[in-house]
PDB file of C-alpha atoms in Angstrom:
ATOM      1  CA  MET A   1       0.101   0.304  -0.074  1.00 88.00           C
ATOM      2  CA  LYS A   2       1.341   4.003  -0.053  1.00 93.00           C
ATOM      3  CA  GLY A   3       0.977   6.604   1.405  1.00 95.00           C
ATOM      4  CA  ARG A   4      -1.812   8.785  -0.526  1.00 96.00           C
ATOM      5  CA  THR A   5      -3.916   4.864  -0.363  1.00 96.00           C
ATOM      6  CA  LEU A   6      -3.469   5.033   3.380  1.00 96.00           C
ATOM      7  CA  LEU A   7      -4.374   8.430   3.735  1.00 97.00           C
ATOM      8  CA  ILE A   8      -7.313   8.170   2.025  1.00 96.00           C
ATOM      9  CA  GLU A   9      -7.972   5.333   5.034  1.00 96.00           C
ATOM     10  CA  VAL A  10      -7.910   7.863   7.446  1.00 97.00           C
ATOM     11  CA  GLN A  11      -9.860  10.852   5.419  1.00 96.00           C
ATOM     12  CA  ASP A  12     -13.101   8.126   5.557  1.00 96.00           C
ATOM     13  CA  LEU A  13     -11.655   6.816   9.717  1.00 96.00           C
ATOM     14  CA  LEU A  14     -12.553  11.057   9.789  1.00 95.00           C
ATOM     15  CA  ASN A  15     -15.303  11.682   8.073  1.00 93.00           C
ATOM     16  CA  ASP A  16     -13.051  14.555   6.618  1.00 94.00           C
ATOM     17  CA  ARG A  17     -12.049  14.641   2.448  1.00 94.00           C
ATOM     18  CA  THR A  18     -10.037  17.647   3.391  1.00 96.00           C
ATOM     19  CA  TYR A  19      -7.498  15.793   5.701  1.00 96.00           C
ATOM     20  CA  SER A  20      -4.131  16.032   3.899  1.00 95.00           C
ATOM     21  CA  ARG A  21      -1.625  15.571   7.124  1.00 94.00           C
ATOM     22  CA  TYR A  22       0.967  13.216   7.101  1.00 96.00           C
ATOM     23  CA  GLU A  23       2.360  14.036  10.332  1.00 95.00           C
ATOM     24  CA  GLU A  24      -0.271  11.400  12.829  1.00 94.00           C
ATOM     25  CA  ILE A  25       0.819   8.932   9.585  1.00 96.00           C
ATOM     26  CA  ASN A  26       4.176   8.748  10.671  1.00 96.00           C
ATOM     27  CA  ARG A  27       4.559   9.504  14.417  1.00 94.00           C
ATOM     28  CA  ALA A  28       1.572   6.298  13.717  1.00 94.00           C
ATOM     29  CA  TYR A  29       4.400   4.518  11.760  1.00 92.00           C
ATOM     30  CA  ARG A  30       7.002   5.220  13.971  1.00 90.00           C
ATOM     31  CA  LYS A  31       5.435   4.153  17.183  1.00 88.00           C
ATOM     32  CA  ILE A  32       4.830   0.651  15.875  1.00 85.00           C
ATOM     33  CA  CYS A  33       8.238   0.192  13.946  1.00 83.00           C
ATOM     34  CA  ARG A  34       9.360   1.455  17.992  1.00 80.00           C
ATOM     35  CA  LEU A  35       7.458  -1.690  19.182  1.00 75.00           C
ATOM     36  CA  THR A  36      10.439  -4.681  18.099  1.00 65.00           C
ATOM     37  CA  SER A  37      12.946  -5.487  15.834  1.00 57.00           C
ATOM     38  CA  TRP A  38      11.265  -5.859  12.832  1.00 67.00           C
ATOM     39  CA  SER A  39      12.259  -8.372  10.722  1.00 71.00           C
ATOM     40  CA  TRP A  40      11.230  -6.359   7.900  1.00 74.00           C
ATOM     41  CA  LEU A  41      13.232  -3.539   8.294  1.00 82.00           C
ATOM     42  CA  LEU A  42      16.517  -5.989   8.647  1.00 87.00           C
ATOM     43  CA  VAL A  43      19.155  -4.790   7.011  1.00 90.00           C
ATOM     44  CA  THR A  44      22.299  -6.553   5.685  1.00 93.00           C
ATOM     45  CA  SER A  45      24.927  -4.249   3.932  1.00 93.00           C
ATOM     46  CA  LEU A  46      27.915  -5.225   2.346  1.00 93.00           C
ATOM     47  CA  ASP A  47      29.173  -1.995   2.460  1.00 91.00           C
ATOM     48  CA  ILE A  48      28.751  -0.294   5.312  1.00 91.00           C
ATOM     49  CA  LEU A  49      31.879  -1.590   7.197  1.00 93.00           C
ATOM     50  CA  LYS A  50      35.540  -2.172   5.615  1.00 94.00           C
ATOM     51  CA  PHE A  51      38.398  -3.200   7.845  1.00 96.00           C
ATOM     52  CA  ARG A  52      41.847  -1.676   7.194  1.00 96.00           C
ATOM     53  CA  THR A  53      45.479  -3.521   7.310  1.00 96.00           C
ATOM     54  CA  ASN A  54      46.676  -2.166  10.715  1.00 96.00           C
ATOM     55  CA  VAL A  55      42.838   0.389  11.657  1.00 97.00           C
ATOM     56  CA  ASP A  56      41.662  -0.652  14.751  1.00 96.00           C
ATOM     57  CA  ILE A  57      39.319   2.911  15.116  1.00 97.00           C
ATOM     58  CA  TYR A  58      36.673   2.747  12.391  1.00 96.00           C
ATOM     59  CA  PRO A  59      34.198   5.604  12.842  1.00 94.00           C
ATOM     60  CA  LEU A  60      30.501   3.644  12.209  1.00 88.00           C
ATOM     61  CA  ASP A  61      27.160   6.110  10.410  1.00 84.00           C
ATOM     62  CA  LEU A  62      23.826   5.755  12.988  1.00 84.00           C
ATOM     63  CA  SER A  63      22.221   8.106  10.337  1.00 85.00           C
ATOM     64  CA  ARG A  64      20.321   4.676   8.549  1.00 85.00           C
ATOM     65  CA  ILE A  65      21.114   1.946  11.821  1.00 88.00           C
ATOM     66  CA  ARG A  66      18.279   2.001  15.175  1.00 85.00           C
ATOM     67  CA  VAL A  67      19.303  -1.159  16.273  1.00 86.00           C
ATOM     68  CA  LEU A  68      22.580  -2.964  16.297  1.00 90.00           C
ATOM     69  CA  LYS A  69      22.112  -6.830  15.553  1.00 91.00           C
ATOM     70  CA  ARG A  70      25.736  -8.426  14.042  1.00 94.00           C
ATOM     71  CA  ILE A  71      28.816  -7.907  12.619  1.00 96.00           C
ATOM     72  CA  TRP A  72      30.779 -10.468  10.301  1.00 96.00           C
ATOM     73  CA  VAL A  73      34.237 -10.139   9.164  1.00 96.00           C
ATOM     74  CA  LYS A  74      34.925 -12.524   6.306  1.00 92.00           C
ATOM     75  CA  ARG A  75      37.500 -15.426   6.380  1.00 82.00           C
ATOM     76  CA  THR A  76      39.962 -15.585   3.938  1.00 74.00           C
ATOM     77  CA  ASP A  77      40.570 -19.083   4.225  1.00 59.00           C
ATOM     78  CA  ASP A  78      36.132 -18.653   2.446  1.00 60.00           C
ATOM     79  CA  GLN A  79      35.291 -16.248   0.848  1.00 66.00           C
ATOM     80  CA  GLN A  80      31.876 -17.654   1.556  1.00 72.00           C
ATOM     81  CA  GLN A  81      31.696 -17.629   5.216  1.00 89.00           C
ATOM     82  CA  TYR A  82      32.046 -14.564   7.615  1.00 92.00           C
ATOM     83  CA  GLU A  83      32.538 -15.495  10.932  1.00 94.00           C
ATOM     84  CA  LEU A  84      30.521 -12.656  14.168  1.00 96.00           C
ATOM     85  CA  ILE A  85      32.450 -10.618  15.854  1.00 96.00           C
ATOM     86  CA  GLN A  86      31.375 -10.469  19.282  1.00 96.00           C
ATOM     87  CA  GLU A  87      30.284  -7.228  20.916  1.00 95.00           C
ATOM     88  CA  ALA A  88      31.896  -6.321  23.784  1.00 94.00           C
ATOM     89  CA  GLN A  89      31.589  -3.944  26.777  1.00 92.00           C
ATOM     90  CA  PRO A  90      34.298  -1.432  28.217  1.00 91.00           C
ATOM     91  CA  GLN A  91      36.288  -3.810  30.543  1.00 94.00           C
ATOM     92  CA  LEU A  92      35.714  -6.780  28.935  1.00 95.00           C
ATOM     93  CA  PHE A  93      37.183  -5.162  25.348  1.00 95.00           C
ATOM     94  CA  GLU A  94      40.268  -3.279  26.941  1.00 95.00           C
ATOM     95  CA  ASP A  95      41.202  -6.910  28.611  1.00 95.00           C
ATOM     96  CA  LYS A  96      40.681  -8.567  25.385  1.00 95.00           C
ATOM     97  CA  VAL A  97      43.021  -5.989  23.961  1.00 95.00           C
ATOM     98  CA  LEU A  98      45.747  -6.648  26.535  1.00 94.00           C
ATOM     99  CA  ASP A  99      45.703 -10.701  25.323  1.00 93.00           C
ATOM    100  CA  SER A 100      46.716  -9.755  22.267  1.00 90.00           C
ATOM    101  CA  ARG A 101      49.428  -7.704  23.500  1.00 90.00           C
ATOM    102  CA  ARG A 102      53.775  -8.386  23.451  1.00 89.00           C
ATOM    103  CA  SER A 103      56.033  -8.314  26.654  1.00 87.00           C
ATOM    104  CA  ASP A 104      57.511  -5.383  24.678  1.00 87.00           C
ATOM    105  CA  GLY A 105      54.287  -3.173  23.753  1.00 85.00           C
ATOM    106  CA  THR A 106      53.042  -3.678  20.354  1.00 88.00           C
ATOM    107  CA  ASN A 107      49.748  -4.938  18.790  1.00 89.00           C
ATOM    108  CA  ASP A 108      49.664  -8.937  17.589  1.00 91.00           C
ATOM    109  CA  THR A 109      47.444  -8.691  14.434  1.00 94.00           C
ATOM    110  CA  ASP A 110      44.862 -10.847  13.112  1.00 94.00           C
ATOM    111  CA  ARG A 111      41.187 -11.437  12.270  1.00 94.00           C
ATOM    112  CA  PRO A 112      39.399  -9.017  14.606  1.00 96.00           C
ATOM    113  CA  ARG A 113      37.094 -11.201  17.493  1.00 96.00           C
ATOM    114  CA  TRP A 114      35.889  -8.225  19.274  1.00 97.00           C
ATOM    115  CA  TYR A 115      34.025  -4.575  19.390  1.00 97.00           C
ATOM    116  CA  LYS A 116      33.333  -2.438  21.187  1.00 96.00           C
ATOM    117  CA  ILE A 117      31.159   0.926  20.428  1.00 93.00           C
ATOM    118  CA  GLU A 118      30.985   4.116  22.469  1.00 91.00           C
ATOM    119  CA  SER A 119      29.871   7.300  20.448  1.00 87.00           C
ATOM    120  CA  GLY A 120      29.082   6.178  17.136  1.00 89.00           C
ATOM    121  CA  ILE A 121      32.812   4.953  17.330  1.00 94.00           C
ATOM    122  CA  LEU A 122      33.719   1.188  16.335  1.00 96.00           C
ATOM    123  CA  THR A 123      36.414  -0.086  17.607  1.00 97.00           C
ATOM    124  CA  ILE A 124      37.992  -3.849  17.225  1.00 97.00           C
ATOM    125  CA  THR A 125      41.065  -6.024  18.545  1.00 96.00           C
ATOM    126  CA  PRO A 126      43.054  -7.520  17.488  1.00 96.00           C
ATOM    127  CA  ILE A 127      44.063  -5.410  14.789  1.00 96.00           C
ATOM    128  CA  PRO A 128      43.625  -6.865  11.216  1.00 96.00           C
ATOM    129  CA  ASP A 129      46.980  -8.097   9.803  1.00 95.00           C
ATOM    130  CA  GLN A 130      45.041  -7.366   6.317  1.00 94.00           C
ATOM    131  CA  ASN A 131      42.157  -5.919   4.653  1.00 94.00           C
ATOM    132  CA  TYR A 132      38.606  -8.087   5.585  1.00 94.00           C
ATOM    133  CA  SER A 133      35.154  -7.722   3.820  1.00 93.00           C
ATOM    134  CA  SER A 134      33.068  -6.975   6.942  1.00 94.00           C
ATOM    135  CA  ARG A 135      28.522  -7.262   6.611  1.00 95.00           C
ATOM    136  CA  VAL A 136      26.814  -5.515   9.240  1.00 95.00           C
ATOM    137  CA  ASP A 137      23.400  -6.670  10.209  1.00 94.00           C
ATOM    138  CA  PHE A 138      21.006  -4.162  10.895  1.00 92.00           C
ATOM    139  CA  ILE A 139      17.305  -1.991  11.964  1.00 88.00           C
ATOM    140  CA  GLU A 140      16.667   0.918   9.255  1.00 87.00           C
ATOM    141  CA  HIS A 141      14.666   3.043  10.574  1.00 85.00           C
ATOM    142  CA  PRO A 142      11.462   3.207   8.629  1.00 83.00           C
ATOM    143  CA  ALA A 143      11.223   6.036   5.598  1.00 87.00           C
ATOM    144  CA  ALA A 144       8.507   8.691   6.067  1.00 92.00           C
ATOM    145  CA  ILE A 145       5.347   7.938   4.720  1.00 95.00           C
ATOM    146  CA  ASP A 146       4.458  10.002   2.022  1.00 95.00           C
ATOM    147  CA  SER A 147       2.017   9.995  -1.157  1.00 95.00           C
ATOM    148  CA  GLU A 148       4.309   7.461  -3.164  1.00 95.00           C
ATOM    149  CA  THR A 149       6.193   5.778  -0.360  1.00 93.00           C
ATOM    150  CA  HIS A 150       5.578   1.927   0.073  1.00 91.00           C
ATOM    151  CA  ILE A 151       4.350   1.664   3.284  1.00 89.00           C
ATOM    152  CA  GLN A 152       6.064  -1.395   4.803  1.00 85.00           C
ATOM    153  CA  LEU A 153       3.883  -3.577   7.879  1.00 83.00           C
ATOM    154  CA  PRO A 154       2.285  -7.832   6.734  1.00 78.00           C
ATOM    155  CA  ASN A 155      -0.351  -7.657   5.038  1.00 78.00           C
ATOM    156  CA  GLY A 156      -3.002  -6.394   6.445  1.00 82.00           C
ATOM    157  CA  TYR A 157      -2.654  -4.090   8.975  1.00 86.00           C
ATOM    158  CA  GLU A 158      -1.984  -1.805   6.701  1.00 90.00           C
ATOM    159  CA  ASP A 159      -6.193  -0.648   8.014  1.00 92.00           C
ATOM    160  CA  THR A 160      -4.351  -0.147  11.494  1.00 92.00           C
ATOM    161  CA  LEU A 161      -2.140   1.636  10.936  1.00 95.00           C
ATOM    162  CA  ALA A 162      -4.386   4.021  10.130  1.00 96.00           C
ATOM    163  CA  ARG A 163      -6.738   3.426  13.118  1.00 95.00           C
ATOM    164  CA  LEU A 164      -3.610   4.191  15.361  1.00 96.00           C
ATOM    165  CA  ALA A 165      -3.193   7.482  12.684  1.00 97.00           C
ATOM    166  CA  ALA A 166      -7.242   8.567  12.928  1.00 97.00           C
ATOM    167  CA  GLY A 167      -7.137   8.159  16.674  1.00 96.00           C
ATOM    168  CA  MET A 168      -3.795  10.206  17.083  1.00 95.00           C
ATOM    169  CA  ILE A 169      -5.484  12.998  15.062  1.00 95.00           C
ATOM    170  CA  MET A 170      -8.461  12.944  16.962  1.00 95.00           C
ATOM    171  CA  ASP A 171      -6.634  12.809  20.121  1.00 92.00           C
ATOM    172  CA  LYS A 172      -6.851  16.792  20.850  1.00 88.00           C
ATOM    173  CA  PRO A 173      -7.331  18.778  23.956  1.00 87.00           C
ATOM    174  CA  GLY A 174     -10.737  21.424  22.600  1.00 87.00           C
ATOM    175  CA  ASN A 175     -12.319  18.382  20.902  1.00 86.00           C
ATOM    176  CA  PRO A 176     -15.833  17.099  21.221  1.00 91.00           C
ATOM    177  CA  PRO A 177     -16.051  14.360  24.328  1.00 91.00           C
ATOM    178  CA  GLU A 178     -17.784  11.575  21.412  1.00 92.00           C
ATOM    179  CA  ARG A 179     -15.091  12.465  19.185  1.00 92.00           C
ATOM    180  CA  GLN A 180     -12.258  11.819  21.764  1.00 91.00           C
ATOM    181  CA  ASN A 181     -13.931   8.928  22.920  1.00 93.00           C
ATOM    182  CA  LYS A 182     -13.646   7.505  19.414  1.00 95.00           C
ATOM    183  CA  ALA A 183     -10.298   8.467  18.859  1.00 95.00           C
ATOM    184  CA  LYS A 184      -9.634   6.513  22.026  1.00 95.00           C
ATOM    185  CA  GLU A 185     -11.007   3.302  20.742  1.00 95.00           C
ATOM    186  CA  TYR A 186      -9.522   3.528  17.702  1.00 95.00           C
ATOM    187  CA  ILE A 187      -5.958   3.856  19.285  1.00 95.00           C
ATOM    188  CA  ALA A 188      -7.293   0.849  21.748  1.00 94.00           C
ATOM    189  CA  GLY A 189      -8.246  -1.866  19.690  1.00 93.00           C
ATOM    190  CA  ALA A 190      -5.412  -0.900  16.863  1.00 93.00           C
ATOM    191  CA  MET A 191      -2.851  -1.328  19.653  1.00 91.00           C
ATOM    192  CA  ASP A 192      -4.393  -4.848  20.458  1.00 89.00           C
ATOM    193  CA  GLU A 193      -4.462  -5.374  16.791  1.00 87.00           C
ATOM    194  CA  PHE A 194      -0.492  -4.921  16.844  1.00 83.00           C
ATOM    195  CA  GLY A 195      -0.408  -7.049  19.758  1.00 79.00           C
ATOM    196  CA  ASP A 196      -1.674  -9.781  17.416  1.00 78.00           C
ATOM    197  CA  MET A 197       0.655  -9.000  14.566  1.00 76.00           C
ATOM    198  CA  LEU A 198       3.534 -10.007  16.679  1.00 70.00           C
ATOM    199  CA  LYS A 199       2.372 -13.260  17.666  1.00 69.00           C
ATOM    200  CA  GLY A 200       1.281 -13.555  14.136  1.00 63.00           C
ATOM    201  CA  VAL A 201       5.116 -12.826  12.826  1.00 60.00           C
ATOM    202  CA  TYR A 202       7.192 -14.014  15.869  1.00 54.00           C
ATOM    203  CA  PRO A 203       5.059 -16.885  16.225  1.00 48.00           C
ATOM    204  CA  ASN A 204       6.977 -19.529  19.113  1.00 43.00           C
ATOM    205  CA  ARG A 205       9.949 -16.472  19.308  1.00 45.00           C
ATOM    206  CA  THR A 206      11.220 -14.107  21.671  1.00 43.00           C
ATOM    207  CA  GLU A 207      13.204 -11.480  20.251  1.00 46.00           C
ATOM    208  CA  SER A 208      15.828 -12.743  22.802  1.00 43.00           C
ATOM    209  CA  MET A 209      16.562 -16.031  20.399  1.00 39.00           C
ATOM    210  CA  ASP A 210      17.930 -13.320  17.993  1.00 46.00           C
ATOM    211  CA  ARG A 211      21.014 -11.652  19.575  1.00 44.00           C
ATOM    212  CA  PRO A 212      21.127 -13.096  23.871  1.00 46.00           C
ATOM    213  CA  GLU A 213      22.169 -10.310  26.867  1.00 46.00           C
ATOM    214  CA  MET A 214      25.715 -10.460  26.782  1.00 44.00           C
ATOM    215  CA  THR A 215      26.534 -10.996  30.852  1.00 43.00           C
ATOM    216  CA  TRP A 216      29.915 -10.398  30.140  1.00 38.00           C
ATOM    217  CA  LEU A 217      31.478 -13.045  32.103  1.00 40.00           C
ATOM    218  CA  LYS A 218      35.322 -13.749  30.108  1.00 36.00           C
TER     219      LYS A 218
END
């Protein structure tokens, strides 16, 4: 469904064919996309990050990334296989850095195995001994909806998004009580349906199965 078709559904719910804003539609869409790390917003990029010989610090472009899921490094002995790099909290990361440090203060180089992220800066260890390709999996920020945007939702739930947006439009101070009551009805019904969508899209799954919580133990 395109944005203009969704807007017509919102107009029908409002009983107002003159309504033409996309602000509340986008606010409703962002709310739904923040409920979880939706699989249909998952992006796998081979271009965001390239590891270079003897370079261990990389600015990471976070403009597209809402949730970083995984970073992989390609094995040089098997061009089809990627190996997962583990994220470490700062103290554990420093321990891993020391593991690669020789007695003379210089560092061993090898394929990266650990990383940390602070303020958009990615640091890896060991320091790369050569150039490595990488793969980054992340949940992207949803594109803003306008008249021509194709909305990214599971089939059958676009009308639910329209109902949530219409409820947000109607739930404004100063509106008549009956209109505010209808707004609450729309919002509650939409959120219930999106709860059903979660169950249908992720049957017998939990978010922790995708990226287990780490205990940071050595």
